[in-house]
Structure formats: C-alpha cells, structure tokens
JSON list of N, CA and C in Angstrom, two decimals:
[
{"chain": "K", "resi": 1, "resn": "UNK", "atom": "N", "xyz": [0.42, 16.43, -0.29]},
{"chain": "K", "resi": 1, "resn": "UNK", "atom": "CA", "xyz": [1.58, 17.23, -0.61]},
{"chain": "K", "resi": 1, "resn": "UNK", "atom": "C", "xyz": [1.33, 17.98, -1.91]},
{"chain": "K", "resi": 2, "resn": "UNK", "atom": "N", "xyz": [2.05, 19.04, -2.13]},
{"chain": "K", "resi": 2, "resn": "UNK", "atom": "CA", "xyz": [1.94, 19.86, -3.33]},
{"chain": "K", "resi": 2, "resn": "UNK", "atom": "C", "xyz": [3.08, 19.54, -4.29]},
{"chain": "K", "resi": 3, "resn": "UNK", "atom": "N", "xyz": [2.72, 19.33, -5.54]},
{"chain": "K", "resi": 3, "resn": "UNK", "atom": "CA", "xyz": [3.73, 19.18, -6.58]},
{"chain": "K", "resi": 3, "resn": "UNK", "atom": "C", "xyz": [3.29, 20.00, -7.79]},
{"chain": "K", "resi": 4, "resn": "UNK", "atom": "N", "xyz": [4.24, 20.32, -8.63]},
{"chain": "K", "resi": 4, "resn": "UNK", "atom": "CA", "xyz": [3.96, 21.05, -9.86]},
{"chain": "K", "resi": 4, "resn": "UNK", "atom": "C", "xyz": [4.26, 20.13, -11.03]},
{"chain": "K", "resi": 5, "resn": "UNK", "atom": "N", "xyz": [3.33, 20.10, -11.99]},
{"chain": "K", "resi": 5, "resn": "UNK", "atom": "CA", "xyz": [3.55, 19.35, -13.23]},
{"chain": "K", "resi": 5, "resn": "UNK", "atom": "C", "xyz": [3.37, 20.35, -14.36]},
{"chain": "K", "resi": 6, "resn": "UNK", "atom": "N", "xyz": [4.44, 20.61, -15.09]},
{"chain": "K", "resi": 6, "resn": "UNK", "atom": "CA", "xyz": [4.42, 21.60, -16.18]},
{"chain": "K", "resi": 6, "resn": "UNK", "atom": "C", "xyz": [3.76, 22.90, -15.72]},
{"chain": "K", "resi": 7, "resn": "UNK", "atom": "N", "xyz": [4.20, 23.40, -14.57]},
{"chain": "K", "resi": 7, "resn": "UNK", "atom": "CA", "xyz": [3.76, 24.68, -14.02]},
{"chain": "K", "resi": 7, "resn": "UNK", "atom": "C", "xyz": [2.30, 24.71, -13.55]},
{"chain": "K", "resi": 8, "resn": "UNK", "atom": "N", "xyz": [1.69, 23.55, -13.36]},
{"chain": "K", "resi": 8, "resn": "UNK", "atom": "CA", "xyz": [0.33, 23.48, -12.80]},
{"chain": "K", "resi": 8, "resn": "UNK", "atom": "C", "xyz": [0.42, 22.77, -11.45]},
{"chain": "K", "resi": 9, "resn": "UNK", "atom": "N", "xyz": [-0.18, 23.36, -10.43]},
{"chain": "K", "resi": 9, "resn": "UNK", "atom": "CA", "xyz": [-0.11, 22.83, -9.08]},
{"chain": "K", "resi": 9, "resn": "UNK", "atom": "C", "xyz": [-1.11, 21.68, -8.88]},
{"chain": "K", "resi": 10, "resn": "UNK", "atom": "N", "xyz": [-0.66, 20.62, -8.22]},
{"chain": "K", "resi": 10, "resn": "UNK", "atom": "CA", "xyz": [-1.50, 19.48, -7.88]},
{"chain": "K", "resi": 10, "resn": "UNK", "atom": "C", "xyz": [-1.31, 19.17, -6.40]},
{"chain": "K", "resi": 11, "resn": "UNK", "atom": "N", "xyz": [-2.39, 18.83, -5.73]},
{"chain": "K", "resi": 11, "resn": "UNK", "atom": "CA", "xyz": [-2.33, 18.34, -4.36]},
{"chain": "K", "resi": 11, "resn": "UNK", "atom": "C", "xyz": [-2.57, 16.84, -4.43]},
{"chain": "K", "resi": 12, "resn": "UNK", "atom": "N", "xyz": [-1.60, 16.07, -3.98]},
{"chain": "K", "resi": 12, "resn": "UNK", "atom": "CA", "xyz": [-1.66, 14.61, -4.09]},
{"chain": "K", "resi": 12, "resn": "UNK", "atom": "C", "xyz": [-1.32, 13.98, -2.74]},
{"chain": "K", "resi": 13, "resn": "UNK", "atom": "N", "xyz": [-1.59, 12.69, -2.63]},
{"chain": "K", "resi": 13, "resn": "UNK", "atom": "CA", "xyz": [-1.30, 11.96, -1.40]},
{"chain": "K", "resi": 13, "resn": "UNK", "atom": "C", "xyz": [0.21, 11.85, -1.19]},
{"chain": "K", "resi": 14, "resn": "UNK", "atom": "N", "xyz": [0.59, 11.72, 0.05]},
{"chain": "K", "resi": 14, "resn": "UNK", "atom": "CA", "xyz": [2.01, 11.50, 0.38]},
{"chain": "K", "resi": 14, "resn": "UNK", "atom": "C", "xyz": [2.44, 10.11, -0.05]},
{"chain": "K", "resi": 15, "resn": "UNK", "atom": "N", "xyz": [3.74, 9.90, -0.08]},
{"chain": "K", "resi": 15, "resn": "UNK", "atom": "CA", "xyz": [4.33, 8.58, -0.36]},
{"chain": "K", "resi": 15, "resn": "UNK", "atom": "C", "xyz": [4.03, 8.06, -1.76]},
{"chain": "K", "resi": 16, "resn": "UNK", "atom": "N", "xyz": [4.00, 8.93, -2.74]},
{"chain": "K", "resi": 16, "resn": "UNK", "atom": "CA", "xyz": [3.78, 8.50, -4.11]},
{"chain": "K", "resi": 16, "resn": "UNK", "atom": "C", "xyz": [5.09, 8.28, -4.84]},
{"chain": "K", "resi": 17, "resn": "UNK", "atom": "N", "xyz": [5.07, 7.33, -5.75]},
{"chain": "K", "resi": 17, "resn": "UNK", "atom": "CA", "xyz": [6.18, 7.21, -6.69]},
{"chain": "K", "resi": 17, "resn": "UNK", "atom": "C", "xyz": [5.77, 7.93, -7.97]},
{"chain": "K", "resi": 18, "resn": "UNK", "atom": "N", "xyz": [6.73, 8.18, -8.82]},
{"chain": "K", "resi": 18, "resn": "UNK", "atom": "CA", "xyz": [6.43, 8.82, -10.10]},
{"chain": "K", "resi": 18, "resn": "UNK", "atom": "C", "xyz": [5.43, 7.98, -10.89]},
{"chain": "K", "resi": 19, "resn": "UNK", "atom": "N", "xyz": [5.61, 6.67, -10.90]},
{"chain": "K", "resi": 19, "resn": "UNK", "atom": "CA", "xyz": [4.71, 5.78, -11.65]},
{"chain": "K", "resi": 19, "resn": "UNK", "atom": "C", "xyz": [3.29, 5.83, -11.09]},
{"chain": "K", "resi": 20, "resn": "UNK", "atom": "N", "xyz": [3.14, 5.85, -9.79]},
{"chain": "K", "resi": 20, "resn": "UNK", "atom": "CA", "xyz": [1.81, 5.94, -9.18]},
{"chain": "K", "resi": 20, "resn": "UNK", "atom": "C", "xyz": [1.14, 7.25, -9.58]},
{"chain": "K", "resi": 21, "resn": "UNK", "atom": "N", "xyz": [1.89, 8.33, -9.58]},
{"chain": "K", "resi": 21, "resn": "UNK", "atom": "CA", "xyz": [1.35, 9.62, -9.99]},
{"chain": "K", "resi": 21, "resn": "UNK", "atom": "C", "xyz": [0.91, 9.58, -11.45]},
{"chain": "K", "resi": 22, "resn": "UNK", "atom": "N", "xyz": [1.74, 9.04, -12.31]},
{"chain": "K", "resi": 22, "resn": "UNK", "atom": "CA", "xyz": [1.41, 8.93, -13.74]},
{"chain": "K", "resi": 22, "resn": "UNK", "atom": "C", "xyz": [0.11, 8.16, -13.92]},
{"chain": "K", "resi": 23, "resn": "UNK", "atom": "N", "xyz": [-0.03, 7.06, -13.20]},
{"chain": "K", "resi": 23, "resn": "UNK", "atom": "CA", "xyz": [-1.24, 6.24, -13.31]},
{"chain": "K", "resi": 23, "resn": "UNK", "atom": "C", "xyz": [-2.46, 6.95, -12.74]},
{"chain": "K", "resi": 24, "resn": "UNK", "atom": "N", "xyz": [-2.33, 7.59, -11.57]},
{"chain": "K", "resi": 24, "resn": "UNK", "atom": "CA", "xyz": [-3.47, 8.27, -10.94]},
{"chain": "K", "resi": 24, "resn": "UNK", "atom": "C", "xyz": [-3.98, 9.43, -11.79]},
{"chain": "K", "resi": 25, "resn": "UNK", "atom": "N", "xyz": [-3.07, 10.15, -12.43]},
{"chain": "K", "resi": 25, "resn": "UNK", "atom": "CA", "xyz": [-3.47, 11.30, -13.24]},
{"chain": "K", "resi": 25, "resn": "UNK", "atom": "C", "xyz": [-3.65, 10.94, -14.71]},
{"chain": "K", "resi": 26, "resn": "UNK", "atom": "N", "xyz": [-3.52, 9.66, -15.01]},
{"chain": "K", "resi": 26, "resn": "UNK", "atom": "CA", "xyz": [-3.61, 9.14, -16.39]},
{"chain": "K", "resi": 26, "resn": "UNK", "atom": "C", "xyz": [-2.77, 9.97, -17.36]},
{"chain": "K", "resi": 27, "resn": "UNK", "atom": "N", "xyz": [-1.54, 10.22, -16.95]},
{"chain": "K", "resi": 27, "resn": "UNK", "atom": "CA", "xyz": [-0.60, 10.94, -17.82]},
{"chain": "K", "resi": 27, "resn": "UNK", "atom": "C", "xyz": [-0.09, 9.99, -18.88]},
{"chain": "K", "resi": 28, "resn": "UNK", "atom": "N", "xyz": [0.23, 10.51, -20.06]},
{"chain": "K", "resi": 28, "resn": "UNK", "atom": "CA", "xyz": [0.71, 9.63, -21.13]},
{"chain": "K", "resi": 28, "resn": "UNK", "atom": "C", "xyz": [2.07, 9.01, -20.79]},
{"chain": "K", "resi": 29, "resn": "UNK", "atom": "N", "xyz": [2.23, 7.73, -21.11]},
{"chain": "K", "resi": 29, "resn": "UNK", "atom": "CA", "xyz": [3.50, 7.05, -20.85]},
{"chain": "K", "resi": 29, "resn": "UNK", "atom": "C", "xyz": [4.29, 6.83, -22.14]},
{"chain": "K", "resi": 30, "resn": "UNK", "atom": "N", "xyz": [3.60, 6.44, -23.18]},
{"chain": "K", "resi": 30, "resn": "UNK", "atom": "CA", "xyz": [4.27, 6.15, -24.43]},
{"chain": "K", "resi": 30, "resn": "UNK", "atom": "C", "xyz": [4.80, 7.44, -25.05]},
{"chain": "K", "resi": 31, "resn": "UNK", "atom": "N", "xyz": [6.08, 7.44, -25.38]},
{"chain": "K", "resi": 31, "resn": "UNK", "atom": "CA", "xyz": [6.70, 8.60, -26.00]},
{"chain": "K", "resi": 31, "resn": "UNK", "atom": "C", "xyz": [6.89, 9.78, -25.05]},
{"chain": "K", "resi": 32, "resn": "UNK", "atom": "N", "xyz": [6.84, 9.51, -23.74]},
{"chain": "K", "resi": 32, "resn": "UNK", "atom": "CA", "xyz": [6.97, 10.59, -22.76]},
{"chain": "K", "resi": 32, "resn": "UNK", "atom": "C", "xyz": [8.29, 10.49, -22.00]},
{"chain": "K", "resi": 33, "resn": "UNK", "atom": "N", "xyz": [8.76, 11.65, -21.60]},
{"chain": "K", "resi": 33, "resn": "UNK", "atom": "CA", "xyz": [9.94, 11.76, -20.74]},
{"chain": "K", "resi": 33, "resn": "UNK", "atom": "C", "xyz": [9.53, 12.62, -19.56]},
{"chain": "K", "resi": 34, "resn": "UNK", "atom": "N", "xyz": [9.89, 12.17, -18.37]},
{"chain": "K", "resi": 34, "resn": "UNK", "atom": "CA", "xyz": [9.58, 12.91, -17.16]},
{"chain": "K", "resi": 34, "resn": "UNK", "atom": "C", "xyz": [10.88, 13.35, -16.49]},
{"chain": "K", "resi": 35, "resn": "UNK", "atom": "N", "xyz": [10.89, 14.59, -16.02]},
{"chain": "K", "resi": 35, "resn": "UNK", "atom": "CA", "xyz": [12.01, 15.10, -15.24]},
{"chain": "K", "resi": 35, "resn": "UNK", "atom": "C", "xyz": [11.46, 15.54, -13.89]},
{"chain": "K", "resi": 36, "resn": "UNK", "atom": "N", "xyz": [12.14, 15.17, -12.83]},
{"chain": "K", "resi": 36, "resn": "UNK", "atom": "CA", "xyz": [11.78, 15.60, -11.48]},
{"chain": "K", "resi": 36, "resn": "UNK", "atom": "C", "xyz": [12.86, 16.55, -11.01]},
{"chain": "K", "resi": 37, "resn": "UNK", "atom": "N", "xyz": [12.46, 17.77, -10.72]},
{"chain": "K", "resi": 37, "resn": "UNK", "atom": "CA", "xyz": [13.41, 18.81, -10.30]},
{"chain": "K", "resi": 37, "resn": "UNK", "atom": "C", "xyz": [14.57, 18.93, -11.29]},
{"chain": "K", "resi": 38, "resn": "UNK", "atom": "N", "xyz": [14.22, 18.95, -12.56]},
{"chain": "K", "resi": 38, "resn": "UNK", "atom": "CA", "xyz": [15.14, 19.14, -13.68]},
{"chain": "K", "resi": 38, "resn": "UNK", "atom": "C", "xyz": [16.08, 17.95, -13.92]},
{"chain": "K", "resi": 39, "resn": "UNK", "atom": "N", "xyz": [15.79, 16.81, -13.33]},
{"chain": "K", "resi": 39, "resn": "UNK", "atom": "CA", "xyz": [16.58, 15.59, -13.55]},
{"chain": "K", "resi": 39, "resn": "UNK", "atom": "C", "xyz": [15.71, 14.58, -14.27]},
{"chain": "K", "resi": 40, "resn": "UNK", "atom": "N", "xyz": [16.12, 14.19, -15.48]},
{"chain": "K", "resi": 40, "resn": "UNK", "atom": "CA", "xyz": [15.35, 13.22, -16.25]},
{"chain": "K", "resi": 40, "resn": "UNK", "atom": "C", "xyz": [15.40, 11.87, -15.54]},
{"chain": "K", "resi": 41, "resn": "UNK", "atom": "N", "xyz": [14.24, 11.24, -15.43]},
{"chain": "K", "resi": 41, "resn": "UNK", "atom": "CA", "xyz": [14.12, 9.93, -14.78]},
{"chain": "K", "resi": 41, "resn": "UNK", "atom": "C", "xyz": [13.89, 8.88, -15.87]},
{"chain": "K", "resi": 42, "resn": "UNK", "atom": "N", "xyz": [14.80, 7.93, -15.98]},
{"chain": "K", "resi": 42, "resn": "UNK", "atom": "CA", "xyz": [14.64, 6.84, -16.95]},
{"chain": "K", "resi": 42, "resn": "UNK", "atom": "C", "xyz": [13.39, 6.03, -16.61]},
{"chain": "K", "resi": 43, "resn": "UNK", "atom": "N", "xyz": [12.70, 5.57, -17.63]},
{"chain": "K", "resi": 43, "resn": "UNK", "atom": "CA", "xyz": [11.43, 4.85, -17.44]},
{"chain": "K", "resi": 43, "resn": "UNK", "atom": "C", "xyz": [11.58, 3.67, -16.47]},
{"chain": "K", "resi": 44, "resn": "UNK", "atom": "N", "xyz": [12.70, 2.99, -16.49]},
{"chain": "K", "resi": 44, "resn": "UNK", "atom": "CA", "xyz": [12.88, 1.84, -15.61]},
{"chain": "K", "resi": 44, "resn": "UNK", "atom": "C", "xyz": [12.92, 2.23, -14.13]},
{"chain": "K", "resi": 45, "resn": "UNK", "atom": "N", "xyz": [13.05, 3.54, -13.83]},
{"chain": "K", "resi": 45, "resn": "UNK", "atom": "CA", "xyz": [13.09, 4.01, -12.44]},
{"chain": "K", "resi": 45, "resn": "UNK", "atom": "C", "xyz": [11.82, 4.73, -12.01]},
{"chain": "K", "resi": 46, "resn": "UNK", "atom": "N", "xyz": [10.82, 4.83, -12.88]},
{"chain": "K", "resi": 46, "resn": "UNK", "atom": "CA", "xyz": [9.59, 5.53, -12.52]},
{"chain": "K", "resi": 46, "resn": "UNK", "atom": "C", "xyz": [8.94, 4.92, -11.28]},
{"chain": "K", "resi": 47, "resn": "UNK", "atom": "N", "xyz": [8.97, 3.61, -11.17]},
{"chain": "K", "resi": 47, "resn": "UNK", "atom": "CA", "xyz": [8.30, 2.96, -10.02]},
{"chain": "K", "resi": 47, "resn": "UNK", "atom": "C", "xyz": [9.13, 3.03, -8.74]},
{"chain": "K", "resi": 48, "resn": "UNK", "atom": "N", "xyz": [10.37, 3.48, -8.83]},
{"chain": "K", "resi": 48, "resn": "UNK", "atom": "CA", "xyz": [11.24, 3.59, -7.65]},
{"chain": "K", "resi": 48, "resn": "UNK", "atom": "C", "xyz": [11.51, 5.03, -7.24]},
{"chain": "K", "resi": 49, "resn": "UNK", "atom": "N", "xyz": [11.06, 5.98, -8.04]},
{"chain": "K", "resi": 49, "resn": "UNK", "atom": "CA", "xyz": [11.34, 7.38, -7.77]},
{"chain": "K", "resi": 49, "resn": "UNK", "atom": "C", "xyz": [10.24, 7.96, -6.87]},
{"chain": "K", "resi": 50, "resn": "UNK", "atom": "N", "xyz": [10.59, 8.20, -5.61]},
{"chain": "K", "resi": 50, "resn": "UNK", "atom": "CA", "xyz": [9.65, 8.74, -4.64]},
{"chain": "K", "resi": 50, "resn": "UNK", "atom": "C", "xyz": [9.55, 10.26, -4.82]},
{"chain": "K", "resi": 51, "resn": "UNK", "atom": "N", "xyz": [8.32, 10.75, -4.75]},
{"chain": "K", "resi": 51, "resn": "UNK", "atom": "CA", "xyz": [8.08, 12.18, -4.88]},
{"chain": "K", "resi": 51, "resn": "UNK", "atom": "C", "xyz": [7.99, 12.82, -3.51]},
{"chain": "K", "resi": 52, "resn": "UNK", "atom": "N", "xyz": [8.39, 14.08, -3.45]},
{"chain": "K", "resi": 52, "resn": "UNK", "atom": "CA", "xyz": [8.39, 14.84, -2.19]},
{"chain": "K", "resi": 52, "resn": "UNK", "atom": "C", "xyz": [7.60, 16.13, -2.36]},
{"chain": "K", "resi": 53, "resn": "UNK", "atom": "N", "xyz": [7.11, 16.64, -1.26]},
{"chain": "K", "resi": 53, "resn": "UNK", "atom": "CA", "xyz": [6.38, 17.90, -1.27]},
{"chain": "K", "resi": 53, "resn": "UNK", "atom": "C", "xyz": [7.24, 18.98, -1.93]},
{"chain": "K", "resi": 54, "resn": "UNK", "atom": "N", "xyz": [6.64, 19.70, -2.87]},
{"chain": "K", "resi": 54, "resn": "UNK", "atom": "CA", "xyz": [7.35, 20.79, -3.53]},
{"chain": "K", "resi": 54, "resn": "UNK", "atom": "C", "xyz": [8.10, 20.38, -4.79]},
{"chain": "K", "resi": 55, "resn": "UNK", "atom": "N", "xyz": [8.06, 19.09, -5.15]},
{"chain": "K", "resi": 55, "resn": "UNK", "atom": "CA", "xyz": [8.76, 18.67, -6.37]},
{"chain": "K", "resi": 55, "resn": "UNK", "atom": "C", "xyz": [8.15, 19.32, -7.61]},
{"chain": "K", "resi": 56, "resn": "UNK", "atom": "N", "xyz": [9.01, 19.58, -8.58]},
{"chain": "K", "resi": 56, "resn": "UNK", "atom": "CA", "xyz": [8.59, 20.11, -9.87]},
{"chain": "K", "resi": 56, "resn": "UNK", "atom": "C", "xyz": [8.82, 19.03, -10.91]},
{"chain": "K", "resi": 57, "resn": "UNK", "atom": "N", "xyz": [7.76, 18.66, -11.60]},
{"chain": "K", "resi": 57, "resn": "UNK", "atom": "CA", "xyz": [7.83, 17.60, -12.60]},
{"chain": "K", "resi": 57, "resn": "UNK", "atom": "C", "xyz": [7.57, 18.21, -13.97]},
{"chain": "K", "resi": 58, "resn": "UNK", "atom": "N", "xyz": [8.43, 17.89, -14.90]},
{"chain": "K", "resi": 58, "resn": "UNK", "atom": "CA", "xyz": [8.24, 18.31, -16.28]},
{"chain": "K", "resi": 58, "resn": "UNK", "atom": "C", "xyz": [7.93, 17.10, -17.12]},
{"chain": "K", "resi": 59, "resn": "UNK", "atom": "N", "xyz": [6.90, 17.22, -17.96]},
{"chain": "K", "resi": 59, "resn": "UNK", "atom": "CA", "xyz": [6.50, 16.15, -18.87]},
{"chain": "K", "resi": 59, "resn": "UNK", "atom": "C", "xyz": [6.80, 16.62, -20.29]},
{"chain": "K", "resi": 60, "resn": "UNK", "atom": "N", "xyz": [7.60, 15.84, -20.99]},
{"chain": "K", "resi": 60, "resn": "UNK", "atom": "CA", "xyz": [7.93, 16.12, -22.39]},
{"chain": "K", "resi": 60, "resn": "UNK", "atom": "C", "xyz": [7.42, 14.96, -23.22]},
{"chain": "K", "resi": 61, "resn": "UNK", "atom": "N", "xyz": [6.82, 15.28, -24.34]},
{"chain": "K", "resi": 61, "resn": "UNK", "atom": "CA", "xyz": [6.32, 14.23, -25.24]},
{"chain": "K", "resi": 61, "resn": "UNK", "atom": "C", "xyz": [7.01, 14.34, -26.59]},
{"chain": "K", "resi": 62, "resn": "UNK", "atom": "N", "xyz": [7.36, 13.16, -27.13]},
{"chain": "K", "resi": 62, "resn": "UNK", "atom": "CA", "xyz": [7.97, 13.10, -28.44]},
{"chain": "K", "resi": 62, "resn": "UNK", "atom": "C", "xyz": [6.91, 13.41, -29.48]},
{"chain": "K", "resi": 63, "resn": "UNK", "atom": "N", "xyz": [7.24, 14.28, -30.39]},
{"chain": "K", "resi": 63, "resn": "UNK", "atom": "CA", "xyz": [6.32, 14.63, -31.47]},
{"chain": "K", "resi": 63, "resn": "UNK", "atom": "C", "xyz": [6.99, 14.31, -32.79]},
{"chain": "K", "resi": 64, "resn": "UNK", "atom": "N", "xyz": [6.34, 13.46, -33.57]},
{"chain": "K", "resi": 64, "resn": "UNK", "atom": "CA", "xyz": [6.90, 13.09, -34.88]},
{"chain": "K", "resi": 64, "resn": "UNK", "atom": "C", "xyz": [6.51, 14.14, -35.90]},
{"chain": "K", "resi": 65, "resn": "UNK", "atom": "N", "xyz": [7.36, 14.32, -36.84]},
{"chain": "K", "resi": 65, "resn": "UNK", "atom": "CA", "xyz": [7.06, 15.29, -37.90]},
{"chain": "K", "resi": 65, "resn": "UNK", "atom": "C", "xyz": [8.26, 15.46, -38.79]},
{"chain": "K", "resi": 66, "resn": "UNK", "atom": "N", "xyz": [8.10, 16.30, -39.75]},
{"chain": "K", "resi": 66, "resn": "UNK", "atom": "CA", "xyz": [9.25, 16.47, -40.64]},
{"chain": "K", "resi": 66, "resn": "UNK", "atom": "C", "xyz": [9.12, 17.67, -41.51]}
]
C-alpha cells in the first residue's frame, strides 16, 4: 500500500499498525508526535492504529531551545 510520511511517498506492506511502521522505518519515538490524516495519535494507541492505503502521516519532533 502507499502512504505518505511528511510528504514523502512510501510503499509498505498491508495490515500495518502505526507502531510497526515506526519500527520498520526506524522513525524516532522519543519526543515525537504522529498524526494520521491530520489526527494526532496518542502514543498509547500507536500499536492499535491500523494504517490504510493512501494515509497521510505527519511526524513532529519536539525541539528544545530558548
């Protein structure tokens, strides 16, 4: 299936959860927020959130500074 992560296209296996995708692509977990189709997914639901063909995923990372 095709999904977009921060406007980059990826072809991945069907039946993935958000957590499986994060692990397969070694995306950062600490300090990260993921939104699927503009809906933020709480970390406790990453392993239960099923991805579908055409989903758009946004990855936001916390940046410390001052």
